[in-house]
Amino acid sequence: MSLLLARRSPVTALAVCAAALALTAPAAAAPEPAVAPAALLPYQDASLPVPDRVTDLLSRMSLDDKLGQMTQIEKDALVPQSDLAAYRIGSVLSGGDSTVSPNNAQTWADTYDSLQRTALATPLGIPVIYGIDAVHGHNAVRGATLFPHDIALGATRDPALVQRIGRAVAEEVSGTGIDWDFAPCLCVARDDRWGRTYESYGETPELPSALTTFITGLQGDALGAGPASVLATAKHYLGDGGTAGGVDQGDTKVSEAELRAVHLPPFKEAVRRGVGAVMLSYSSWNGVRSHADRYLVTDVLKGELGFTGFVVSDWAAVDQLDGRSGFTGAEIRTAVDAGVDMVMVPHDYKKFLTLLRGEVTAGRIAVSRIDDANRRILTKKFQLGLFEHPLTDRSYTATVGSAAHRELARQAVRASQVLLKNDGGVLPLPKSAKLFVAGKSADDIGNQSGGWTVGWQGRSGPVTDGTTILQGIRAAVTDPSRVTYDRYGNGVDSSYRAAVAVVGETPYAEGRGDRPGGLGLDQEDLSTLARLKASGVPVVVVLVSGRPLDVSARLPDWKALLAAWLPGTEGGGVSDVLFGDHAPTGRLPVSWPRTSAQEPVNDGDGKDPLFPYGYGLTYSGTGPAPAPGTCTARMRTTSSWPGGHQAEVTVENTGSVALTGWSVDWELGGSRINSLWNGSLGTADGRVTVRNAAFNGSLAPGATASFGFTADGSAGTPAPHCAGS
């Protein structure tokens, strides 16, 4: 069996036979009885090249078949479910608040398989492709691993780590059957008042461009070329992070030169990586909606950049083009002619299909445009192996919320922490100290996970499984009884070594998250902080937020400030840094404003922020944290045997300037290195550090070097960190 076919469970014999034999059945007909087919049709032959299979299938499709492939509908809008087959629907999605009951991986997989079997009962047996917003893990599923949101991953400056996260997300998504992720968001956030700032990796095009490695993690080196390959989506094309005033779905009023310099590069890199889908933005560019902009979608994206995947609209965005509720034929024609291949309807699919059919039969939308859209969509379905293996690969279901994925998320949390202030070296905290913990986000998994967490806007409280920051603190100290917690700071006195205040934003997503009136702390946070200050105890602030907040007036009251962003379910990663198990290495992916009135403030604009882009302290002194983004390290096990293994590490200069040296370090995890070549070895406190040899320390941008070693013990899943010099 080829790797192309290895990612999903095989279709049942009944479905195969129905697809092969019922080629002339009417839209509402039941599938034919199961009878062994005499021979495969060309499009069913996995040994043929994908373009040949697509051509053959297109030749057999009616207009209704083709229009159905261009239609994506919300799962819960399917009433009855048989409409999926009757209307030849090509794609289903779960929106931000769409769920299953009970909400667990098994139910999601069962739901997916039920829908897929319905689709396979159509005459041609074309499988659906199912999309979902798994934007920081498989966040619709209770119990899934939730990673830090994108702004935190931008602070890591670690493309290799982000790729590993993409792979973990692909496994968890695959375990529920779903084959299409509406991620990553490649917006370049230029105004922190925008409610989607946390969905951006950072304010410069270089950061999201570098972290398109998430796409490779989701899809693999090539779509469908290995197990658990999930279609990635580059969104939102184009310029949604640059709207005037940071208004969601607003207008990006910039020149074409600025649009190309700031907002286009991440999409160009995504196309180079082979991203399968691109989702358009609700926003406009100089008054023209993205969903109506043929120049940007067809001429630039598909033509100039050479994008060969398919373009999908955002939720009901086509219905917004004329500013009135309800689809019109003119709106649909405008969007399809602009280059939209699949329309996220998401509810009134009957009206949408009627209008789309009318535009085509009247000649207002060319059949060639319909065929082009279908060719793009079907190509991805074939590449994913959906025709051969359309059902859930249950071998991945157990990976949802697995210990290995949670450990990876914890690593991402600690790598994303940005230390902004540390007067007197109050951090790291002694594990034996008597500590007071306060703040509304100290013991709240919902707050620390943010929006898009078991619901579109997210919510406070125990919304899913994980470790809160307070639980992480108690697990880290030598005596948990010496940690006192009160949300509001009541009961603090001078007997405590320090007071840790975990404050910041409560969950939100697009629209509701816009803050044009300012980015200050809320009244509860201010009152809590005032109580802690009055005690005279040194105050350490852990800021849980999806963007920089206006803190400059309060900063003198605090001994330390740690930007924890929205860390997700693994709060232990925050305590790893607070207590010095790992020194902070995160660097700001955005400029931190002095006041809300300074927004927008961005690197290179001549303004003087409170903390500049790229700022971050560490514990090794008062200087800045090392720059892990200048190089990356990839480790692979080349051989293993009982009690030992051999591995190779490749170091790559991912920066824009030459390196004169590099080092890589990781936790030994009980292993012991016996021999090492092409580098110098040092070990201390359970960690190993490898520095370059004399002959391989100088690396030009894009160049690589490697070293290898043998070791006792299990290879495990080491996570190298690379610091260039």
XYZ file of C-alpha atoms in Angstrom:
725
model
C 0.000 0.000 0.000
C 1.373 3.417 -0.896
C 1.899 6.081 1.760
C -0.730 8.146 -0.021
C -3.314 5.626 1.109
C -2.085 5.094 4.633
C -3.686 7.925 6.620
C -7.319 6.815 6.928
C -9.446 3.742 7.454
C -10.668 2.061 4.250
C -14.155 2.622 2.934
C -16.651 -0.160 3.519
C -17.391 -2.613 0.718
C -20.949 -1.319 0.503
C -19.770 2.231 -0.093
C -17.237 1.168 -2.714
C -19.835 -0.805 -4.594
C -22.361 1.988 -4.376
C -19.829 4.420 -5.779
C -18.853 2.096 -8.599
C -22.268 0.879 -9.696
C -24.778 3.654 -9.093
C -23.317 6.097 -11.630
C -26.634 7.066 -13.173
C -28.761 7.231 -10.038
C -30.794 10.420 -9.495
C -29.820 12.792 -6.734
C -32.244 11.424 -4.149
C -31.889 7.731 -5.018
C -30.759 5.185 -2.452
C -27.424 3.414 -3.043
C -27.418 0.277 -5.124
C -27.083 -3.077 -3.352
C -23.550 -4.236 -2.673
C -22.301 -6.165 -5.683
C -18.673 -6.770 -6.581
C -17.685 -4.303 -9.337
C -16.302 -5.723 -12.552
C -13.491 -3.189 -12.692
C -12.362 0.094 -11.209
C -13.155 3.248 -13.113
C -10.097 5.396 -13.880
C -10.814 7.911 -11.104
C -11.032 5.035 -8.620
C -7.624 3.676 -9.635
C -5.065 4.855 -7.080
C -2.188 3.833 -9.350
C -3.040 6.561 -11.867
C -1.630 10.106 -11.573
C -3.908 12.467 -9.681
C -4.458 14.815 -12.658
C -5.699 11.871 -14.740
C -8.064 10.776 -12.000
C -9.443 14.300 -11.654
C -9.990 14.595 -15.413
C -11.844 11.290 -15.525
C -14.049 12.164 -12.556
C -14.873 15.597 -13.950
C -16.006 13.990 -17.197
C -18.562 11.938 -15.260
C -19.928 14.738 -13.085
C -23.194 16.534 -13.692
C -23.532 20.260 -13.110
C -25.220 19.497 -9.784
C -22.251 17.338 -8.777
C -19.872 20.178 -9.582
C -21.857 22.875 -7.813
C -22.113 20.661 -4.730
C -18.329 20.353 -4.580
C -18.111 24.143 -4.355
C -20.466 24.207 -1.363
C -19.429 23.991 2.287
C -22.086 23.838 4.983
C -22.181 23.776 8.767
C -22.665 20.256 10.140
C -25.621 21.298 12.267
C -27.391 22.847 9.261
C -27.809 19.415 7.660
C -31.468 18.681 8.320
C -31.972 15.927 7.344
C -28.462 14.462 7.058
C -29.488 12.799 3.800
C -29.353 16.252 2.181
C -25.576 15.817 2.145
C -26.028 13.200 -0.569
C -29.145 14.622 -2.176
C -27.475 17.985 -2.856
C -24.057 16.465 -3.590
C -22.443 18.647 -0.899
C -18.654 18.533 -1.169
C -17.597 19.880 2.215
C -18.815 20.123 5.799
C -17.427 22.234 8.624
C -17.907 22.716 12.312
C -18.064 26.389 13.215
C -16.648 27.828 16.409
C -19.604 26.771 18.565
C -20.491 23.568 16.742
C -19.975 20.489 18.878
C -21.027 16.879 19.487
C -22.476 15.155 22.537
C -20.759 13.856 24.505
C -17.870 16.082 23.477
C -14.986 13.661 23.177
C -12.731 12.353 20.442
C -14.711 9.137 19.973
C -17.996 10.981 19.345
C -16.318 13.357 16.903
C -14.898 10.386 14.981
C -18.278 8.633 14.941
C -19.965 11.812 13.697
C -17.395 12.245 10.951
C -17.746 8.648 9.779
C -21.528 8.894 9.701
C -21.390 11.986 7.478
C -18.750 10.431 5.267
C -20.808 7.270 4.738
C -23.723 9.451 3.660
C -21.542 11.190 1.083
C -20.195 7.890 -0.221
C -23.725 6.731 -1.005
C -23.935 9.158 -3.939
C -23.610 7.763 -7.470
C -19.980 8.840 -7.880
C -19.036 8.240 -4.262
C -17.134 11.509 -3.863
C -16.075 11.880 -0.224
C -16.614 15.090 1.704
C -13.735 17.075 3.125
C -14.422 18.240 6.674
C -12.995 21.521 7.982
C -12.552 22.908 11.475
C -10.734 25.756 13.248
C -8.040 23.849 15.139
C -6.093 27.045 15.723
C -4.157 26.193 18.902
C -4.716 22.478 19.085
C -7.921 20.582 18.355
C -9.686 23.229 20.388
C -13.293 22.180 19.754
C -12.715 18.849 21.495
C -12.827 18.725 25.265
C -9.680 17.040 26.535
C -7.551 17.889 23.513
C -4.073 19.367 23.973
C -4.280 23.145 23.691
C -1.042 24.836 22.704
C -0.185 28.500 23.231
C -1.930 30.819 20.786
C 0.046 32.072 17.797
C 1.298 35.294 19.391
C 3.054 33.163 22.016
C 4.549 30.883 19.377
C 5.877 34.011 17.681
C 7.705 34.791 20.920
C 9.537 31.452 20.729
C 11.171 32.361 17.399
C 11.411 28.588 16.869
C 10.242 27.268 13.466
C 11.205 23.685 14.337
C 9.084 23.744 17.496
C 6.123 25.165 15.581
C 6.445 22.393 12.996
C 6.349 19.780 15.756
C 3.217 21.432 17.119
C 1.660 21.280 13.659
C 2.379 17.576 13.533
C 0.809 17.001 16.958
C -2.301 18.935 15.915
C -2.509 16.852 12.728
C -2.480 13.657 14.760
C -5.225 14.824 17.123
C -7.363 16.154 14.272
C -6.893 12.915 12.333
C -7.964 10.970 15.392
C -11.418 12.525 15.054
C -11.606 11.861 11.323
C -11.367 15.511 10.303
C -9.051 16.151 7.380
C -8.914 19.944 6.974
C -7.693 22.567 9.450
C -8.494 26.269 9.045
C -4.980 27.183 10.210
C -2.476 28.757 10.361
C -3.430 32.405 10.541
C -0.687 34.306 8.704
C -1.981 37.775 9.438
C 0.567 40.435 10.347
C -1.021 42.235 13.308
C -0.192 45.949 13.100
C -2.582 47.318 15.753
C -2.943 45.516 19.078
C -6.454 46.880 19.582
C -7.544 44.315 16.982
C -9.370 41.427 18.617
C -7.534 38.822 16.560
C -4.023 39.971 17.511
C -3.374 36.725 19.385
C -4.009 34.778 16.165
C -0.974 36.484 14.622
C 2.602 35.266 15.060
C 3.809 38.854 15.124
C 3.895 42.361 13.679
C 6.623 41.889 11.062
C 6.263 39.724 7.951
C 9.421 37.791 8.809
C 7.912 36.063 11.856
C 4.773 34.536 10.314
C 6.791 33.700 7.201
C 9.307 31.746 9.288
C 6.566 29.971 11.235
C 4.773 28.641 8.165
C 6.543 25.467 9.287
C 3.186 24.774 10.976
C 1.906 23.965 7.475
C 4.566 21.316 6.994
C 3.693 19.917 10.403
C 0.026 19.590 9.421
C 0.396 18.335 5.870
C 3.769 16.601 5.970
C 6.495 17.201 3.417
C 3.819 16.693 0.765
C 0.053 16.498 1.201
C -0.973 12.897 1.771
C 2.603 11.610 1.573
C 2.399 10.125 5.053
C -0.023 9.234 7.811
C -2.080 11.892 9.610
C -1.763 14.381 6.778
C -4.251 17.214 7.287
C -4.977 19.951 4.750
C -3.672 23.306 6.002
C -5.221 26.706 5.305
C -3.330 29.974 5.043
C -5.642 32.705 6.328
C -6.860 35.398 6.032
C -5.892 36.661 2.610
C -5.055 39.594 2.532
C -4.209 42.386 4.983
C -6.661 41.646 7.803
C -4.040 42.572 10.402
C -3.629 46.064 8.949
C -7.130 47.485 9.143
C -7.490 51.116 10.166
C -7.870 51.401 13.950
C -7.544 47.641 14.359
C -11.220 47.211 13.497
C -12.196 43.625 12.768
C -13.447 43.136 9.196
C -12.345 46.709 8.508
C -10.466 48.425 5.713
C -6.707 48.152 5.201
C -5.874 51.557 3.777
C -2.335 51.125 2.495
C -0.523 51.380 -0.797
C 0.041 48.280 -2.886
C 3.741 48.564 -2.114
C 3.041 48.371 1.634
C 0.508 45.571 1.183
C 3.114 43.561 -0.698
C 5.943 44.381 1.705
C 4.104 43.730 4.973
C 1.130 41.424 4.411
C 1.906 39.310 1.335
C 5.234 37.613 2.283
C 3.775 35.010 4.691
C 1.310 33.864 2.023
C 4.073 33.682 -0.546
C 6.017 31.415 1.807
C 2.899 29.340 2.509
C 2.417 28.766 -1.210
C 6.061 27.781 -1.509
C 5.470 25.200 1.210
C 2.527 23.754 -0.719
C -0.345 24.898 1.469
C -3.516 23.210 0.256
C -6.087 25.937 0.870
C -6.264 29.700 1.322
C -9.122 31.389 3.174
C -10.036 34.938 2.247
C -10.439 37.776 4.729
C -13.620 39.593 5.667
C -11.624 42.810 5.432
C -11.143 45.149 2.507
C -8.158 46.682 0.798
C -8.783 50.344 0.044
C -12.529 49.788 -0.001
C -12.643 46.551 -2.019
C -13.676 43.415 -0.135
C -11.194 40.554 -0.381
C -13.974 38.215 -1.503
C -14.624 40.471 -4.477
C -11.021 41.327 -5.366
C -10.153 39.448 -8.558
C -6.787 41.165 -8.781
C -5.607 39.924 -5.377
C -7.173 36.461 -5.578
C -6.830 35.402 -9.200
C -4.065 37.605 -10.565
C -1.743 37.742 -7.536
C -2.447 34.594 -5.507
C -3.226 32.102 -8.257
C -1.274 33.758 -11.031
C 1.764 35.558 -9.660
C 2.339 33.328 -6.610
C 1.364 30.168 -8.461
C -1.096 28.857 -5.866
C -2.547 25.572 -7.130
C -4.771 24.698 -4.169
C -8.292 26.001 -3.676
C -9.628 29.256 -2.236
C -12.390 29.077 0.369
C -14.509 31.958 1.591
C -14.890 32.783 5.266
C -18.089 32.117 7.210
C -21.025 33.682 5.289
C -18.603 36.268 3.882
C -20.001 36.103 0.345
C -23.372 37.068 1.775
C -21.781 40.283 3.086
C -20.726 41.674 -0.274
C -23.810 43.816 -0.863
C -24.200 44.774 2.800
C -27.598 43.078 3.140
C -28.625 39.778 4.660
C -29.439 36.980 2.247
C -27.560 35.596 -0.756
C -28.026 37.120 -4.180
C -26.897 35.768 -7.508
C -24.798 38.879 -8.036
C -22.863 38.303 -4.811
C -22.157 34.706 -5.717
C -21.101 35.628 -9.247
C -18.767 38.340 -7.966
C -17.063 35.995 -5.506
C -16.695 33.041 -7.880
C -15.377 35.252 -10.664
C -12.936 36.816 -8.209
C -11.496 33.351 -7.612
C -13.455 31.771 -4.748
C -13.513 28.018 -5.382
C -15.514 26.864 -2.356
C -18.136 28.939 -0.558
C -18.571 28.537 3.200
C -22.310 29.080 2.983
C -22.770 27.925 5.868
C -26.529 27.431 6.465
C -28.917 28.166 3.577
C -27.373 25.722 1.133
C -30.576 25.162 -0.828
C -30.936 28.835 -1.727
C -27.221 29.144 -2.408
C -27.185 26.205 -4.828
C -30.293 27.438 -6.604
C -28.735 30.852 -7.167
C -25.356 29.425 -8.190
C -27.015 27.095 -10.685
C -28.993 30.000 -12.087
C -25.840 32.067 -12.641
C -24.176 29.201 -14.502
C -27.130 28.197 -16.668
C -27.680 31.856 -17.603
C -24.047 32.079 -18.724
C -23.089 34.691 -16.140
C -20.559 32.296 -14.581
C -18.533 30.345 -17.109
C -18.553 26.555 -16.905
C -14.768 26.717 -17.283
C -14.598 28.607 -13.953
C -16.754 25.907 -12.334
C -14.469 23.204 -13.738
C -11.365 25.041 -12.525
C -12.776 25.244 -9.003
C -13.683 21.562 -9.053
C -10.289 20.536 -10.358
C -8.600 22.380 -7.493
C -10.894 20.884 -4.836
C -10.849 17.318 -6.193
C -7.076 17.369 -6.544
C -6.729 17.911 -2.800
C -9.234 15.162 -2.019
C -7.293 12.713 -4.162
C -3.948 13.815 -2.702
C -5.294 13.272 0.817
C -6.246 9.708 -0.106
C -9.895 10.293 0.775
C -11.188 8.170 -2.100
C -9.318 5.117 -0.824
C -9.450 5.727 2.923
C -12.303 8.096 3.733
C -13.066 6.989 7.294
C -11.348 7.859 10.565
C -7.988 6.276 11.271
C -8.781 5.231 14.833
C -5.107 4.552 15.573
C -4.769 8.319 16.143
C -7.845 8.770 18.344
C -5.864 8.028 21.500
C -3.407 10.837 20.692
C -6.052 13.438 21.577
C -4.764 14.979 24.792
C -1.927 12.455 25.026
C 0.914 12.836 27.517
C 3.452 13.308 24.718
C 1.460 16.146 23.182
C 0.927 17.793 26.554
C 4.662 17.671 27.220
C 5.275 19.320 23.839
C 2.731 22.007 24.733
C 4.456 22.592 28.069
C 7.742 23.041 26.241
C 6.080 25.600 23.956
C 4.680 27.454 26.969
C 8.034 27.864 28.673
C 9.736 28.801 25.389
C 7.142 31.545 24.836
C 7.472 33.314 28.196
C 8.880 36.831 27.795
C 10.506 38.355 30.875
C 9.982 42.109 30.660
C 11.118 43.228 34.123
C 13.099 41.559 36.913
C 14.262 44.130 39.455
C 16.710 42.784 41.996
C 16.631 39.340 40.465
C 13.372 38.463 42.222
C 12.964 35.739 39.613
C 13.525 32.862 39.602
C 11.601 32.183 42.787
C 13.032 29.755 45.352
C 11.033 26.534 45.431
C 11.187 26.522 49.216
C 9.797 30.052 49.609
C 6.494 30.983 51.221
C 4.431 32.386 48.342
C 1.084 34.109 47.898
C -0.748 33.642 44.595
C -3.645 35.835 43.479
C -5.492 36.939 40.372
C -8.495 35.833 38.341
C -6.366 33.802 35.913
C -4.212 31.920 38.408
C -6.565 28.958 38.669
C -8.674 29.288 35.523
C -8.012 27.007 32.560
C -10.502 28.965 30.437
C -8.779 32.304 30.990
C -5.326 30.945 30.245
C -6.555 29.214 27.074
C -8.374 32.246 25.663
C -10.749 32.306 22.725
C -11.316 29.391 20.364
C -11.425 27.004 23.322
C -14.372 24.579 23.337
C -16.375 27.419 21.841
C -15.751 30.329 19.490
C -15.328 33.120 22.024
C -14.043 30.849 24.788
C -15.115 31.386 28.409
C -13.751 31.448 31.918
C -13.807 28.396 34.131
C -13.030 24.662 33.833
C -13.910 24.405 30.157
C -11.466 21.588 29.417
C -8.787 19.409 30.955
C -5.339 20.716 31.792
C -3.039 22.257 34.376
C -3.719 25.769 35.629
C -0.855 28.114 36.447
C -1.627 27.736 40.164
C -1.518 23.947 39.858
C 1.805 24.260 38.083
C 3.188 26.425 40.884
C 2.054 24.001 43.570
C 3.556 21.083 41.672
C 6.898 22.883 41.338
C 7.521 23.901 44.956
C 9.047 21.676 47.609
C 6.119 22.151 50.000
C 2.718 23.007 48.440
C 1.356 23.971 51.861
C 3.585 27.079 51.730
C 1.626 28.379 48.716
C -1.475 30.388 49.654
C -4.039 31.329 47.011
C -6.803 33.902 47.097
C -8.194 35.190 43.826
C -8.657 38.746 45.102
C -5.462 39.019 47.146
C -7.222 38.927 50.502
C -5.064 37.744 53.410
C -1.641 38.643 52.049
C 0.864 39.935 54.605
C 4.556 40.662 54.933
C 5.438 37.076 55.851
C 5.489 36.019 52.193
C 8.659 35.997 50.089
C 6.700 37.185 47.050
C 3.175 37.578 45.720
C 2.489 36.188 42.255
C -0.410 37.998 40.562
C -1.819 36.197 37.514
C -3.952 38.853 35.825
C -4.916 40.029 32.355
C -7.660 39.421 29.806
C -10.639 37.094 29.873
C -11.448 35.059 26.722
C -12.642 36.613 23.499
C -12.401 36.115 19.756
C -12.986 38.233 16.675
C -15.381 41.145 16.932
C -15.911 41.040 20.681
C -12.166 41.249 21.202
C -11.716 44.647 19.540
C -10.683 47.235 22.137
C -10.726 50.660 20.503
C -11.255 52.304 23.887
C -7.964 51.133 25.386
C -5.929 48.166 26.550
C -5.846 48.698 30.318
C -6.323 46.156 33.095
C -9.869 45.686 34.389
C -11.058 46.873 37.790
C -10.759 43.469 39.440
C -7.108 43.206 38.438
C -6.357 46.728 39.635
C -7.982 46.067 43.011
C -6.125 42.774 43.449
C -2.806 44.384 42.578
C -3.468 47.258 44.980
C -4.006 44.800 47.875
C -0.746 43.008 47.056
C 1.182 46.288 46.805
C -0.169 47.482 50.156
C 1.265 44.385 51.882
C 4.798 45.438 51.016
C 5.545 42.007 49.561
C 7.463 41.989 46.247
C 4.882 41.610 43.469
C 5.543 39.371 40.473
C 2.981 39.902 37.716
C 2.217 37.105 35.273
C 0.208 38.688 32.482
C -2.229 36.350 30.725
C -3.335 38.143 27.568
C -3.641 37.881 23.823
C -1.674 41.086 23.220
C 0.335 43.749 25.064
C -1.707 45.629 27.651
C -1.367 49.183 28.911
C 0.665 48.632 32.107
C 3.254 51.417 32.137
C 1.547 53.405 34.918
C 1.493 50.341 37.199
C 4.874 48.895 36.256
C 6.835 50.734 39.004
C 4.756 48.842 41.607
C 5.958 45.464 40.368
C 9.297 43.783 40.886
C 8.847 41.508 37.883
C 6.634 41.243 34.813
C 6.329 38.036 32.816
C 4.275 37.998 29.605
C 2.674 34.548 29.592
C 0.335 35.281 26.635
C -2.423 32.642 26.317
C -0.551 29.472 27.220
C -3.311 26.899 26.724
C -3.824 23.829 28.855
C -0.288 23.312 30.150
C 0.181 25.918 32.863
C 3.185 24.028 34.216
C 5.246 25.680 31.503
C 4.774 29.032 33.252
C 5.999 27.650 36.581
C 8.997 26.099 34.776
C 10.168 29.662 34.137
C 9.018 31.225 37.414
C 11.152 28.795 39.412
C 14.136 28.704 37.055
C 13.863 25.131 35.793
C 14.119 26.869 32.432
C 15.421 30.369 31.886
C 13.137 32.648 29.879
C 14.139 32.842 26.214
C 11.028 34.370 24.627
C 11.281 37.671 22.799
C 8.479 40.078 22.000
C 6.764 39.328 18.678
C 5.114 42.766 18.857
C 6.106 46.189 20.139
C 4.738 46.919 23.614
C 3.045 50.340 23.685
C 3.695 52.934 26.371
C -0.026 53.698 26.406
C -3.038 52.592 24.409
C -3.001 55.960 22.683
C 0.326 55.072 21.071
C -1.301 52.363 18.961
C -0.501 51.449 16.314
C 3.167 51.053 17.215
C 5.405 48.762 15.185
C 9.058 47.995 14.665
C 10.742 50.605 12.503
C 7.961 53.209 12.624
C 10.027 55.727 14.641
C 7.883 55.512 17.772
C 9.321 54.788 21.208
C 7.518 51.787 22.727
C 7.675 50.754 26.368
C 9.421 47.543 25.275
C 10.639 47.213 21.676
C 9.952 44.379 19.282
C 12.366 41.546 20.059
C 12.858 42.542 23.712
C 13.186 39.889 26.400
C 15.306 39.323 29.493
C 16.759 36.111 30.844
C 18.205 34.953 34.161
C 21.859 34.887 33.150
C 22.237 38.613 33.812
C 20.570 41.854 32.887
C 21.077 41.464 29.164
C 18.600 40.259 26.563
C 17.590 36.663 26.047
C 19.447 34.710 23.391
C 18.055 34.741 19.895
C 16.827 31.183 19.295
C 15.271 32.172 16.003
C 18.617 32.696 14.286
C 19.091 28.972 13.970
C 17.093 25.808 14.456
C 18.052 22.280 15.368
C 16.383 19.082 14.130
C 17.169 15.743 15.766
C 16.477 12.314 14.340
C 17.296 8.858 15.655
C 19.391 7.012 13.065
C 19.457 3.669 14.868
C 18.511 2.119 18.191
C 19.152 -1.052 20.124
C 18.201 -2.421 23.554
C 19.551 0.111 26.024
C 20.891 2.679 23.563
C 20.554 4.705 20.385
C 22.415 6.826 17.843
C 21.132 10.203 16.665
C 22.004 13.018 14.280
C 21.264 16.725 14.788
C 21.123 19.193 11.908
C 21.625 22.886 12.695
C 20.302 25.411 10.165
C 20.875 29.170 10.049
C 17.335 30.485 9.596
C 18.345 34.124 10.025
C 19.380 36.784 7.543
C 22.974 37.194 8.725
C 25.884 34.773 8.948
C 26.565 32.909 12.201
C 30.043 32.651 13.662
C 29.068 29.898 16.071
C 26.165 27.893 17.439
C 25.156 25.729 20.366
C 22.352 23.245 20.971
C 21.061 22.065 24.333
C 18.402 19.647 25.550
C 17.347 17.595 28.553
C 19.047 14.219 28.833
C 15.978 12.604 30.369
C 18.050 9.895 32.023
C 20.182 9.151 28.960
C 23.989 9.307 28.962
C 25.985 10.342 25.898
C 28.910 7.989 25.217
C 30.453 9.567 22.149
C 29.958 12.652 20.010
C 31.388 13.816 16.711
C 31.485 17.149 14.835
C 30.999 19.189 18.026
C 32.130 19.706 21.623
C 30.119 18.226 24.478
C 29.205 19.573 27.898
C 26.745 18.245 30.483
C 25.391 19.818 33.679
C 22.252 19.499 35.823
C 20.707 16.841 33.611
C 21.175 18.822 30.398
C 23.582 18.451 27.529
C 25.072 21.312 25.511
C 26.808 20.797 22.191
C 28.839 23.623 20.671
C 30.159 23.782 17.161
C 33.525 22.356 16.194
C 36.202 24.622 14.729
C 35.306 23.689 11.173
C 31.490 23.951 11.225
C 30.679 27.008 13.333
C 30.370 29.534 10.506
C 27.010 29.264 8.758
C 25.728 31.532 6.015
C 21.964 32.206 5.935
C 20.246 28.961 4.949
C 23.373 26.848 5.490
C 23.415 23.753 7.696
C 25.859 21.792 9.843
C 25.391 18.518 11.683
C 26.729 16.489 14.556
C 25.986 13.024 15.856
C 26.195 11.006 19.028
C 25.559 7.657 20.648
C 23.881 7.384 24.035
C 22.611 4.929 26.597
C 18.912 4.966 27.362
C 15.814 5.649 25.307
C 15.911 8.228 22.522
C 12.621 9.674 23.752
C 11.495 12.957 22.210
C 14.261 15.490 22.896
C 13.585 19.107 22.012
C 16.799 20.884 21.047
C 17.076 24.622 21.531
C 19.526 26.434 19.315
C 21.210 29.745 20.101
C 23.385 31.359 17.445
C 26.236 33.804 17.951
